[in-house]
Amino acid sequence: MKMNEGVEWALHSCLNLAWIGADRAVTAARLAAYHALPTAYLNKQLQALARAGLVTSTPGPKGGFRLAKPLERITLMDVVTAIEGPDEAFRCAEIRKQGPGAQPEAAYRLPCAIAESMAAAELAWRKELAGTTLAQVRERAERRAPNAPGAIRRWFENS
Amino acid sequence: MKMNEGVEWALHSCLNLAWIGADRAVTAARLAAYHALPTAYLNKQLQALARAGLVTSTPGPKGGFRLAKPLERITLMDVVTAIEGPDEAFRCAEIRKQGPGAQPEAAYRLPCAIAESMAAAELAWRKELAGTTLAQVRERAERRAPNAPGAIRRWFENS
DNA sequence: GGGTGAATACTCGGATAAAGCCTGTCCGAGTAGTGACGG
DNA sequence: CCGTCACTACTCGGACAGGCTTTATCCGAGTATTCACCC
């Protein structure tokens, strides 16, 4: 079970976009260059964020991406769902219904106990993700590296 | 992000082994047949459980698998780790260290704020998994289908 | 009849292919800016 | 000099290959049983 690498890229890009400011659009190429990432592939991830309504995209010269909402209104869950899709990690294939021990359909009215237990654990994970906003992450990051926002802003302006 | 299908198979097989009883070894072929699963592949998963010390395996005629501990001492986390491996789903690639904004190594003493937030969420998931024993899952399953244990035991004996 | 030995059938275990998803790349549709041209 | 128009350059957007993990399979090492044979 491995999460898409694009999630990390999207999170970093969102923070960078926030530090740059929503008044200015930034191209995928610039965002990729800052972390030495493959441009076209990061573009793909940003498209996913755009479909999810987290960023807005404008084509043409002076185009690029910018945040659609303040970081206070974007959660980790939003980003993960945008990149990974809505499906749960543990998907019950209902193997209890297969094989010689199969029962009539009525016996499976109640959900599988195994699936339910796994879903409960995953719900705890999702709750934590949904309860953490990118604003909190940004705050934590700025406490770790107070001069990072200025440096990032400067680099993206001088280009 | 998709969890290995083998996790589901392993969990069902563990419960089946518990209902059958540890006094009798069950072959991978029988466990697979009961849920119409590919025999050799389920065998692979059971091998992983054996390496993790959750089941014991004995070769030869009258051989097979049996639980190594009571279900009270096996958690969902144990099974997931046995099948999926110990790696976390979100793996920080430290992309902050790459590109033109790279800083001297000393600036990265503290962990990445993004990685830390994602790890916190994943920890909540793991805690829930580690806090749920298979005994609890069995209990829940028996409440849902009280006659299942007897039926399973009977099917595995008549063979 | 009892014991011994070899042959046999059956199991796990790890090494070996096929499939699907993730990663990475490319080119086209559309837009803002720019320059030339005409009035 | 000003407005209009075509052109250019640049961006996102989705369609197109490559690599790696997951899924599935097969055959060999090892063991308990079974049967025949000998004492």
Coordinates of C-alpha atoms (C1' of nucleotides) in Angstrom, one line a residue:
Chain A
M1 CA 0.0 0.0 0.0
K2 CA 1.8 3.1 -1.3
M3 CA 0.3 6.5 -1.6
N4 CA 0.8 8.4 -4.8
E5 CA 3.8 10.5 -4.9
G6 CA 1.7 13.3 -6.4
V7 CA 0.1 13.9 -3.0
E8 CA 3.4 15.2 -1.6
W9 CA 4.0 17.3 -4.6
A10 CA 0.5 18.8 -4.5
L11 CA 0.8 19.7 -0.8
H12 CA 4.1 21.4 -1.3
S13 CA 2.7 23.2 -4.3
C14 CA -0.3 24.4 -2.4
L15 CA 1.9 25.9 0.3
N16 CA 4.1 27.5 -2.2
L17 CA 1.0 29.0 -4.0
A18 CA -0.2 30.4 -0.7
W19 CA 3.2 32.0 0.1
I20 CA 3.3 33.5 -3.4
G21 CA -0.2 34.9 -3.0
A22 CA -3.3 34.3 -4.9
D23 CA -3.0 37.6 -6.8
R24 CA -0.5 36.0 -9.1
A25 CA -0.8 32.9 -11.3
V26 CA 2.2 30.5 -11.3
T27 CA 2.8 28.1 -14.1
A28 CA 3.3 24.4 -13.5
A29 CA 6.8 24.7 -15.0
R30 CA 7.8 27.2 -12.3
L31 CA 6.3 25.1 -9.5
A32 CA 8.1 22.0 -10.8
A33 CA 11.4 23.7 -11.3
Y34 CA 11.5 24.9 -7.6
H35 CA 11.5 21.3 -6.4
A36 CA 13.2 19.8 -9.5
L37 CA 10.1 17.7 -10.4
P38 CA 9.0 16.6 -13.9
T39 CA 7.0 19.5 -15.2
A40 CA 4.3 17.6 -17.2
Y41 CA 3.6 15.2 -14.4
L42 CA 3.2 17.9 -11.8
N43 CA 0.9 19.6 -14.2
K44 CA -1.2 16.4 -14.2
Q45 CA -1.5 16.6 -10.4
L46 CA -2.4 20.3 -10.5
Q47 CA -5.1 19.5 -13.0
A48 CA -6.6 17.1 -10.4
L49 CA -6.5 19.9 -7.8
A50 CA -8.3 22.1 -10.3
R51 CA -11.0 19.5 -11.0
A52 CA -11.5 19.3 -7.2
G53 CA -11.9 23.1 -7.0
L54 CA -8.9 23.6 -4.8
V55 CA -7.0 25.8 -7.4
T56 CA -8.0 27.7 -10.4
S57 CA -6.2 27.4 -13.7
T58 CA -6.0 30.0 -16.5
P59 CA -4.4 29.2 -19.9
G60 CA -2.4 31.4 -22.1
P61 CA 0.4 33.8 -21.4
K62 CA 0.4 35.2 -17.9
G63 CA -1.6 32.0 -17.1
G64 CA -1.0 29.3 -14.5
F65 CA -2.5 28.2 -11.2
R66 CA -3.5 30.0 -8.1
L67 CA -5.3 28.9 -5.0
A68 CA -9.1 29.0 -5.2
K69 CA -9.6 29.2 -1.4
P70 CA -7.6 30.3 1.6
L71 CA -5.6 27.6 3.2
E72 CA -7.9 27.7 6.2
R73 CA -10.6 26.1 4.0
I74 CA -8.4 23.3 2.5
T75 CA -7.8 20.2 4.4
L76 CA -5.3 17.4 3.9
M77 CA -8.3 15.2 3.1
D78 CA -9.3 17.5 0.2
V79 CA -5.8 17.1 -1.3
V80 CA -5.6 13.4 -0.8
T81 CA -9.0 12.8 -2.3
A82 CA -8.3 15.0 -5.2
I83 CA -5.1 13.1 -6.1
E84 CA -5.9 9.6 -5.0
G85 CA -9.6 9.5 -5.8
P86 CA -12.5 8.8 -3.4
D87 CA -12.0 5.0 -3.1
E88 CA -11.1 3.5 0.2
A89 CA -7.8 1.7 0.6
F90 CA -9.4 -1.5 2.0
R91 CA -12.1 -2.6 -0.4
C92 CA -14.2 -5.5 0.7
A93 CA -14.5 -8.0 -2.2
E94 CA -17.2 -9.9 -0.3
I95 CA -15.4 -13.1 -0.6
R96 CA -17.7 -14.5 2.2
K97 CA -20.3 -14.7 -0.5
Q98 CA -18.1 -16.9 -2.7
G99 CA -17.4 -20.6 -2.5
P100 CA -19.2 -23.6 -1.0
G101 CA -20.2 -21.8 2.2
A102 CA -22.3 -19.3 0.3
Q103 CA -25.6 -18.4 1.8
P104 CA -28.8 -17.0 0.4
E105 CA -28.5 -13.3 -0.3
A106 CA -30.7 -12.4 2.6
A107 CA -28.0 -13.6 5.0
Y108 CA -25.7 -10.8 3.9
R109 CA -28.0 -7.9 4.8
L110 CA -25.5 -6.9 7.5
P111 CA -22.1 -5.7 6.4
C112 CA -19.0 -8.0 6.8
A113 CA -17.5 -7.6 10.3
I114 CA -14.0 -7.6 8.9
A115 CA -14.8 -4.8 6.4
E116 CA -16.5 -2.9 9.1
S117 CA -13.5 -3.1 11.4
M118 CA -11.1 -2.0 8.7
A119 CA -13.4 0.8 7.7
A120 CA -13.5 2.0 11.3
A121 CA -9.7 2.3 11.3
E122 CA -9.7 4.1 8.0
L123 CA -12.3 6.5 9.2
A124 CA -10.0 7.5 12.0
W125 CA -7.4 8.3 9.4
R126 CA -9.8 10.3 7.3
K127 CA -11.0 12.2 10.3
E128 CA -7.5 13.2 11.2
L129 CA -6.9 14.3 7.6
A130 CA -10.2 16.2 7.4
G131 CA -9.5 17.9 10.7
T132 CA -6.1 19.3 9.6
T133 CA -6.2 22.4 7.5
L134 CA -3.3 23.4 5.3
A135 CA -3.3 26.6 7.3
Q136 CA -2.2 24.6 10.3
V137 CA 0.5 22.9 8.3
R138 CA 1.7 26.2 7.0
E139 CA 1.9 27.6 10.5
R140 CA 3.9 24.6 11.6
A141 CA 6.2 24.9 8.6
E142 CA 6.8 28.6 9.3
R143 CA 7.7 27.9 12.9
R144 CA 10.3 25.4 11.6
A145 CA 11.7 27.6 8.9
P146 CA 10.8 31.2 9.5
N147 CA 12.7 32.6 6.5
A148 CA 11.3 30.0 4.0
P149 CA 8.2 32.0 3.0
G150 CA 10.2 35.1 2.1
A151 CA 12.8 33.1 0.2
I152 CA 10.2 31.2 -1.8
R153 CA 8.3 34.4 -2.6
R154 CA 11.4 36.1 -3.7
W155 CA 12.5 33.2 -5.9
F156 CA 9.2 33.0 -7.7
E157 CA 9.1 36.8 -8.3
N158 CA 12.6 36.9 -9.7
S159 CA 11.9 34.8 -12.8
Chain B
M1 CA -3.7 4.0 -2.9
K2 CA -5.0 0.5 -2.8
M3 CA -4.4 -2.1 -0.1
N4 CA -3.4 -5.5 -1.1
E5 CA -6.3 -7.8 -1.6
G6 CA -4.4 -10.4 0.4
V7 CA -5.1 -8.6 3.6
E8 CA -8.8 -9.4 3.3
W9 CA -8.0 -13.0 2.4
A10 CA -5.7 -13.3 5.4
L11 CA -8.2 -11.9 7.8
H12 CA -11.0 -14.3 6.7
S13 CA -8.6 -17.2 6.8
C14 CA -7.5 -16.3 10.4
L15 CA -11.1 -16.3 11.5
N16 CA -11.8 -19.6 9.7
L17 CA -8.7 -21.1 11.4
A18 CA -10.0 -19.9 14.8
W19 CA -13.4 -21.4 14.2
I20 CA -11.9 -24.7 13.0
G21 CA -9.7 -24.8 16.1
A22 CA -5.9 -24.9 16.5
D23 CA -5.8 -28.6 17.1
R24 CA -6.2 -29.3 13.5
A25 CA -4.0 -28.1 10.6
V26 CA -5.8 -26.9 7.5
T27 CA -4.1 -26.8 4.0
A28 CA -4.0 -23.6 1.9
A29 CA -6.0 -25.5 -0.7
R30 CA -8.9 -26.0 1.6
L31 CA -8.9 -22.5 2.9
A32 CA -8.8 -21.2 -0.7
A33 CA -11.6 -23.5 -1.8
Y34 CA -13.9 -22.2 0.8
H35 CA -13.9 -18.7 -0.6
A36 CA -13.1 -19.7 -4.2
L37 CA -9.7 -18.0 -4.1
P38 CA -6.6 -18.9 -6.1
T39 CA -4.9 -21.6 -4.0
A40 CA -1.2 -20.8 -4.7
Y41 CA -1.7 -17.1 -4.1
L42 CA -3.5 -17.6 -0.8
N43 CA -0.6 -19.9 0.1
K44 CA 1.7 -17.0 -0.5
Q45 CA -0.2 -14.8 1.9
L46 CA -0.3 -17.5 4.5
Q47 CA 3.5 -17.8 4.2
A48 CA 3.7 -14.1 5.1
L49 CA 1.5 -14.7 8.2
A50 CA 3.8 -17.6 9.1
R51 CA 6.9 -15.4 8.8
A52 CA 5.2 -12.9 11.1
G53 CA 4.6 -15.6 13.6
L54 CA 0.8 -15.4 13.4
V55 CA 0.3 -18.9 12.2
T56 CA 2.4 -22.0 12.2
S57 CA 2.9 -24.2 9.1
T58 CA 3.7 -27.9 8.9
P59 CA 4.6 -29.6 5.6
G60 CA 3.7 -33.1 4.4
P61 CA 0.5 -35.1 4.7
K62 CA -1.7 -34.0 7.5
G63 CA 0.1 -30.7 7.3
G64 CA -1.2 -27.2 6.8
F65 CA -1.6 -24.1 8.8
R66 CA -2.9 -23.4 12.2
L67 CA -3.1 -20.3 14.4
A68 CA 0.0 -19.7 16.5
K69 CA -1.8 -17.5 19.1
P70 CA -5.3 -17.0 20.3
L71 CA -7.2 -14.3 18.4
E72 CA -7.1 -12.1 21.5
R73 CA -3.4 -11.7 20.9
I74 CA -3.6 -10.9 17.1
T75 CA -4.5 -7.4 16.0
L76 CA -5.6 -6.0 12.7
M77 CA -2.3 -4.2 12.6
D78 CA -0.4 -7.5 12.9
V79 CA -2.1 -8.9 9.8
V80 CA -1.8 -5.7 7.8
T81 CA 1.9 -5.4 8.6
A82 CA 2.5 -9.0 7.8
I83 CA 1.0 -8.7 4.3
E84 CA 1.7 -5.1 3.4
G85 CA 5.1 -4.7 5.0
P86 CA 6.2 -2.2 7.6
D87 CA 6.5 0.8 5.3
E88 CA 4.1 3.8 5.7
A89 CA 1.7 4.7 3.0
F90 CA 2.9 8.4 2.8
R91 CA 6.6 8.4 2.3
C92 CA 8.3 11.8 2.4
A93 CA 10.7 12.1 -0.5
E94 CA 12.2 15.3 0.9
I95 CA 11.5 17.3 -2.2
R96 CA 12.1 20.4 -0.2
K97 CA 15.8 19.6 -0.3
Q98 CA 15.7 19.6 -4.1
G99 CA 15.8 22.5 -6.6
P100 CA 17.0 26.0 -6.5
G101 CA 15.5 26.7 -3.0
A102 CA 17.8 24.1 -1.4
Q103 CA 19.3 25.1 1.8
P104 CA 22.4 23.8 3.6
E105 CA 21.8 20.4 5.3
A106 CA 21.7 22.0 8.8
A107 CA 18.4 23.8 7.9
Y108 CA 16.7 20.4 7.6
R109 CA 17.3 19.2 11.1
L110 CA 13.6 19.4 11.9
P111 CA 11.3 17.1 10.0
C112 CA 9.1 18.4 7.1
A113 CA 5.9 19.9 8.4
I114 CA 3.9 18.2 5.7
A115 CA 5.3 14.8 6.3
E116 CA 4.7 15.2 10.0
S117 CA 1.0 16.1 9.5
M118 CA 0.5 13.2 7.2
A119 CA 2.3 10.9 9.6
A120 CA 0.0 12.0 12.4
A121 CA -3.0 11.0 10.4
E122 CA -1.5 7.7 9.6
L123 CA -0.7 7.1 13.2
A124 CA -4.3 7.5 14.1
W125 CA -5.1 4.8 11.6
R126 CA -2.4 2.5 12.9
K127 CA -3.5 3.0 16.5
E128 CA -7.0 2.0 15.6
L129 CA -5.7 -1.1 13.8
A130 CA -3.5 -2.0 16.7
G131 CA -6.3 -1.5 19.2
T132 CA -8.6 -4.0 17.5
T133 CA -8.0 -7.6 18.1
L134 CA -9.3 -10.4 15.9
A135 CA -11.2 -11.7 18.9
Q136 CA -13.3 -8.5 18.8
V137 CA -13.8 -9.0 15.0
R138 CA -14.8 -12.6 15.6
E139 CA -17.3 -11.6 18.3
R140 CA -18.8 -9.0 16.0
A141 CA -19.0 -11.5 13.2
E142 CA -20.7 -14.1 15.4
R143 CA -23.3 -11.6 16.5
R144 CA -24.1 -10.9 12.8
A145 CA -24.2 -14.6 11.7
P146 CA -24.6 -16.8 14.8
N147 CA -24.7 -20.1 12.8
A148 CA -21.6 -19.3 10.6
P149 CA -19.0 -20.8 13.0
G150 CA -20.8 -24.1 13.1
A151 CA -21.3 -24.2 9.4
I152 CA -17.7 -23.4 8.7
R153 CA -16.4 -26.0 11.2
R154 CA -18.7 -28.6 9.7
W155 CA -17.6 -27.9 6.1
F156 CA -13.9 -28.1 7.0
E157 CA -14.4 -31.4 8.9
N158 CA -16.3 -33.1 6.1
S159 CA -13.6 -33.1 3.5
Chain C
dG1 C1' 3.5 -61.7 14.0
dG2 C1' 6.5 -57.7 14.6
dG3 C1' 9.9 -54.6 12.9
dT4 C1' 12.3 -52.3 9.3
dG5 C1' 13.0 -50.2 5.1
dA6 C1' 11.8 -48.0 0.8
dA7 C1' 8.4 -46.0 -2.0
dT8 C1' 4.6 -42.8 -2.2
dA9 C1' 1.5 -39.1 -1.8
dC10 C1' 1.0 -34.8 0.0
dT11 C1' 2.3 -30.2 2.0
dC12 C1' 4.7 -25.9 2.2
dG13 C1' 8.3 -22.7 0.2
dG14 C1' 10.5 -20.0 -2.9
dA15 C1' 11.5 -18.9 -7.8
dT16 C1' 9.2 -17.6 -12.1
dA17 C1' 5.6 -15.2 -15.6
dA18 C1' 1.4 -12.0 -16.7
dA19 C1' -1.5 -8.0 -15.6
dG20 C1' -2.6 -3.5 -13.9
dC21 C1' -1.6 0.9 -12.0
dC22 C1' 1.6 4.5 -11.2
dT23 C1' 5.0 7.4 -13.3
dG24 C1' 6.5 10.1 -17.0
dT25 C1' 6.0 12.3 -21.7
dC26 C1' 4.1 14.4 -25.8
dC27 C1' 1.3 17.2 -28.7
dG28 C1' -3.1 19.9 -29.6
dA29 C1' -6.9 23.5 -28.1
dG30 C1' -7.3 27.9 -26.5
dT31 C1' -5.9 32.6 -24.9
dA32 C1' -3.5 37.0 -24.0
dG33 C1' -0.3 39.8 -25.8
dT34 C1' 2.0 42.1 -29.8
dG35 C1' 2.9 44.0 -33.9
dA36 C1' 1.6 45.6 -38.4
dC37 C1' -1.7 47.7 -41.2
dG38 C1' -5.4 50.7 -42.6
dG39 C1' -8.3 54.7 -41.7
Chain D
dC1 C1' -2.6 59.3 -34.2
dC2 C1' -6.1 55.6 -33.1
dG3 C1' -8.6 51.3 -33.9
dT4 C1' -8.7 46.8 -35.9
dC5 C1' -6.9 42.6 -37.3
dA6 C1' -3.9 38.8 -37.8
dC7 C1' 0.0 36.5 -35.9
dT8 C1' 2.8 34.7 -32.4
dA9 C1' 4.1 32.9 -28.0
dC10 C1' 2.7 30.7 -24.1
dT11 C1' -0.4 28.0 -21.0
dC12 C1' -3.3 24.2 -19.6
dG13 C1' -5.7 19.8 -21.0
dG14 C1' -6.1 15.4 -22.2
dA15 C1' -4.2 11.4 -25.0
dC16 C1' -0.1 8.3 -25.4
dA17 C1' 4.3 5.0 -23.8
dG18 C1' 7.5 2.9 -20.0
dG19 C1' 8.5 0.9 -15.3
dC20 C1' 7.3 -1.2 -11.2
dT21 C1' 4.3 -3.3 -7.9
dT22 C1' 0.7 -6.4 -7.4
dT23 C1' -1.4 -10.7 -8.8
dA24 C1' -1.2 -15.3 -10.3
dT25 C1' 1.3 -19.6 -11.3
dC26 C1' 4.5 -23.5 -11.2
dC27 C1' 7.9 -26.8 -9.7
dG28 C1' 11.2 -28.5 -6.1
dA29 C1' 12.5 -29.7 -0.9
dG30 C1' 10.9 -32.1 2.9
dT31 C1' 7.8 -35.1 5.8
dA32 C1' 4.2 -38.4 7.5
dT33 C1' 2.0 -42.3 5.8
dT34 C1' 1.6 -46.7 3.7
dC35 C1' 2.9 -50.9 2.0
dA36 C1' 5.9 -54.7 1.2
dC37 C1' 9.4 -57.4 2.8
dC38 C1' 12.4 -59.8 6.0
dC39 C1' 13.5 -61.8 10.5

